[in-house]
Coordinates of C-alpha atoms in Angstrom, one line a residue:
V157 CA -11.3 49.7 -3.4
L158 CA -13.3 46.5 -3.7
S159 CA -11.3 45.1 -6.5
V160 CA -8.1 45.9 -4.7
S161 CA -9.5 44.0 -1.7
L162 CA -10.3 41.0 -3.7
L163 CA -6.9 40.9 -5.2
I164 CA -5.2 41.0 -1.9
L165 CA -7.7 38.2 -0.6
F166 CA -6.8 36.4 -3.8
Y167 CA -3.1 36.8 -3.3
F168 CA -3.2 35.5 0.4
T169 CA -5.1 32.7 -0.5
L170 CA -2.5 31.6 -3.2
S171 CA 0.2 32.5 -0.9
V172 CA -1.2 30.2 2.0
E173 CA -1.8 27.3 -0.3
K174 CA 1.7 27.6 -1.6
I175 CA 3.1 27.4 1.9
N176 CA 0.8 24.5 2.9
T177 CA 1.6 22.6 -0.3
T178 CA 5.4 23.2 0.3
R179 CA 5.0 21.9 4.0
G180 CA 2.9 18.9 2.8
A181 CA 5.3 18.0 0.2
N182 CA 8.1 18.1 2.5
F183 CA 6.3 16.1 5.2
L184 CA 5.6 13.4 2.4
K185 CA 9.3 13.1 1.7
Q186 CA 10.2 12.6 5.3
V187 CA 7.7 10.1 6.0
N188 CA 8.1 6.5 5.0
F189 CA 4.8 5.0 4.0
T190 CA 4.7 1.1 4.0
S191 CA 2.1 -1.6 4.0
P192 CA 0.9 -2.6 7.6
L193 CA 0.7 -6.2 6.4
N194 CA 3.3 -8.3 4.4
P195 CA 1.0 -9.9 1.9
H196 CA 3.1 -13.0 1.6
I197 CA 5.1 -14.5 4.4
P198 CA 6.9 -17.7 3.4
V199 CA 6.7 -20.5 6.0
S200 CA 8.3 -23.8 5.3
S201 CA 6.7 -27.1 6.9
E202 CA 10.3 -27.2 8.7
D203 CA 9.5 -24.0 10.5
L204 CA 6.0 -25.3 11.5
R205 CA 7.5 -28.4 12.9
K206 CA 9.9 -26.3 15.1
I207 CA 7.1 -24.2 16.4
I208 CA 4.4 -26.8 17.1
P209 CA 5.3 -29.6 19.4
Q210 CA 4.5 -33.0 17.9
H211 CA 3.6 -35.1 20.9
V212 CA 1.7 -32.8 23.4
A213 CA -1.8 -32.7 21.8
Y214 CA -4.1 -34.8 19.7
W215 CA -4.3 -31.9 17.1
N216 CA -0.8 -31.4 16.9
R217 CA -0.1 -35.1 16.1
L218 CA -2.8 -34.9 13.2
F219 CA -1.1 -31.8 12.0
H220 CA 2.4 -33.5 12.0
S221 CA 0.8 -36.4 10.2
A222 CA -0.5 -34.4 7.7
L223 CA 2.7 -32.5 7.1
T224 CA 4.6 -35.7 6.7
N225 CA 2.0 -37.1 4.2
I226 CA 2.5 -33.8 2.3
E227 CA 6.3 -33.9 2.2
E228 CA 6.1 -37.6 0.9
D229 CA 3.4 -36.9 -1.6
N230 CA 1.5 -39.5 0.2
Y231 CA -2.3 -38.8 0.4
P232 CA -3.8 -41.7 2.0
S233 CA -7.4 -42.3 0.9
R234 CA -10.0 -42.1 3.8
R235 CA -12.5 -44.6 4.2
E236 CA -16.0 -43.3 3.9
Y237 CA -18.1 -44.9 6.7
P238 CA -22.0 -44.8 6.6
W239 CA -23.2 -42.0 8.8
S240 CA -24.9 -44.3 11.1
A241 CA -21.6 -46.3 11.8
C242 CA -18.9 -43.6 11.6
M243 CA -19.1 -42.5 15.6
E244 CA -16.1 -44.1 17.4
E245 CA -17.8 -45.6 20.5
N246 CA -14.9 -47.3 21.7
R247 CA -13.6 -45.1 24.8
D248 CA -10.3 -47.0 24.8
I249 CA -9.3 -46.0 21.4
L250 CA -10.4 -42.3 22.1
R251 CA -8.2 -42.5 25.1
I252 CA -5.2 -43.8 23.3
N253 CA -5.4 -41.1 20.6
V254 CA -6.5 -38.3 22.8
H255 CA -4.6 -38.7 26.2
D256 CA -6.7 -36.3 28.2
F257 CA -10.1 -37.2 26.6
D258 CA -11.9 -37.7 29.9
S259 CA -11.0 -34.0 30.9
Y260 CA -12.7 -32.8 27.8
P261 CA -16.3 -31.1 28.0
P262 CA -19.1 -33.4 26.6
L263 CA -19.6 -31.5 23.5
F264 CA -15.7 -31.8 22.7
Q265 CA -16.0 -35.5 23.4
T266 CA -18.9 -35.9 21.0
Y267 CA -17.0 -34.1 18.5
L268 CA -13.9 -36.4 18.7
K269 CA -16.2 -39.2 18.4
G270 CA -17.4 -38.1 15.2
I271 CA -14.3 -36.8 13.9
N272 CA -14.0 -39.3 10.9
C273 CA -17.7 -38.7 10.1
R274 CA -17.6 -36.9 6.6
S275 CA -20.9 -37.0 4.9
P276 CA -23.9 -36.3 7.1
P277 CA -27.4 -36.8 5.8
I278 CA -29.0 -33.6 4.8
L279 CA -32.2 -32.7 6.5
I280 CA -34.2 -29.7 5.2
N281 CA -36.9 -27.9 7.4
Q282 CA -36.5 -29.9 10.4
P283 CA -39.5 -29.4 12.6
M284 CA -37.4 -29.0 15.8
K285 CA -34.5 -26.8 14.4
C286 CA -33.0 -24.0 16.5
N287 CA -35.3 -24.5 19.6
N288 CA -33.8 -24.5 23.1
H289 CA -31.6 -21.4 22.4
T290 CA -29.2 -23.2 20.1
F291 CA -25.8 -21.2 19.6
L292 CA -23.0 -21.5 17.3
L293 CA -19.4 -20.8 18.3
F294 CA -16.7 -19.8 15.7
A295 CA -13.1 -20.5 16.5
I296 CA -11.1 -18.9 14.2
K297 CA -7.3 -19.5 14.0
S298 CA -5.0 -16.9 12.2
S299 CA -1.8 -15.4 12.5
P300 CA -1.0 -12.0 14.4
A301 CA -0.4 -10.4 10.8
N302 CA -4.0 -10.7 10.0
F303 CA -5.3 -8.6 12.8
E304 CA -6.9 -6.1 10.6
R305 CA -8.9 -8.9 8.9
R306 CA -10.1 -10.1 12.2
Q307 CA -11.0 -6.7 13.4
A308 CA -13.3 -6.3 10.3
V309 CA -15.0 -9.3 11.4
R310 CA -15.5 -8.0 15.0
E311 CA -17.0 -4.7 13.5
T312 CA -19.4 -6.3 10.9
W313 CA -21.0 -9.6 11.4
G314 CA -19.3 -10.6 14.5
R315 CA -19.9 -7.5 16.6
D316 CA -21.2 -7.8 20.1
G317 CA -24.9 -7.0 20.7
V318 CA -28.5 -8.0 21.5
Y319 CA -30.9 -8.4 18.3
Q320 CA -34.5 -7.7 18.2
N321 CA -35.4 -11.5 18.8
G322 CA -33.5 -11.3 22.0
R323 CA -30.4 -13.3 20.7
R324 CA -27.2 -12.2 22.0
V325 CA -24.0 -12.3 20.2
R326 CA -20.7 -12.2 22.2

């Protein structure tokens, strides 16, 4: 009786597996699996020129200037100014290049003044580093197709929280 019961149980197990395997195989034939991201999306500089307006923002003018230089194989050499003299202090020049310069917050204005500064002095073990609740802001520009990559950053080192030292990441 025991051996017959085991044989029947074994038979039903095989039968169920066969049915599930057949259903699974049929389901796989019906479903079209594709990658959620296209790994390579060809974009020409002409496409970018159409999408990004040229004369609206300072950053767009810089971008269009760079595109023109690339298309013409013209790579102008940058002048290296000493760190102590690279900040643009002439507000009239800044206002000509950045039409709404005065509307920018003070930190952005400081950034624009030093946009051409390339080689800062290296200071190691500064005695006053990171006092006064210093913060760092990452602004990451990416295409909508890279959502999964941005989400991976959000879920790892970029996640919201308060750490043991009381620092908050938002």
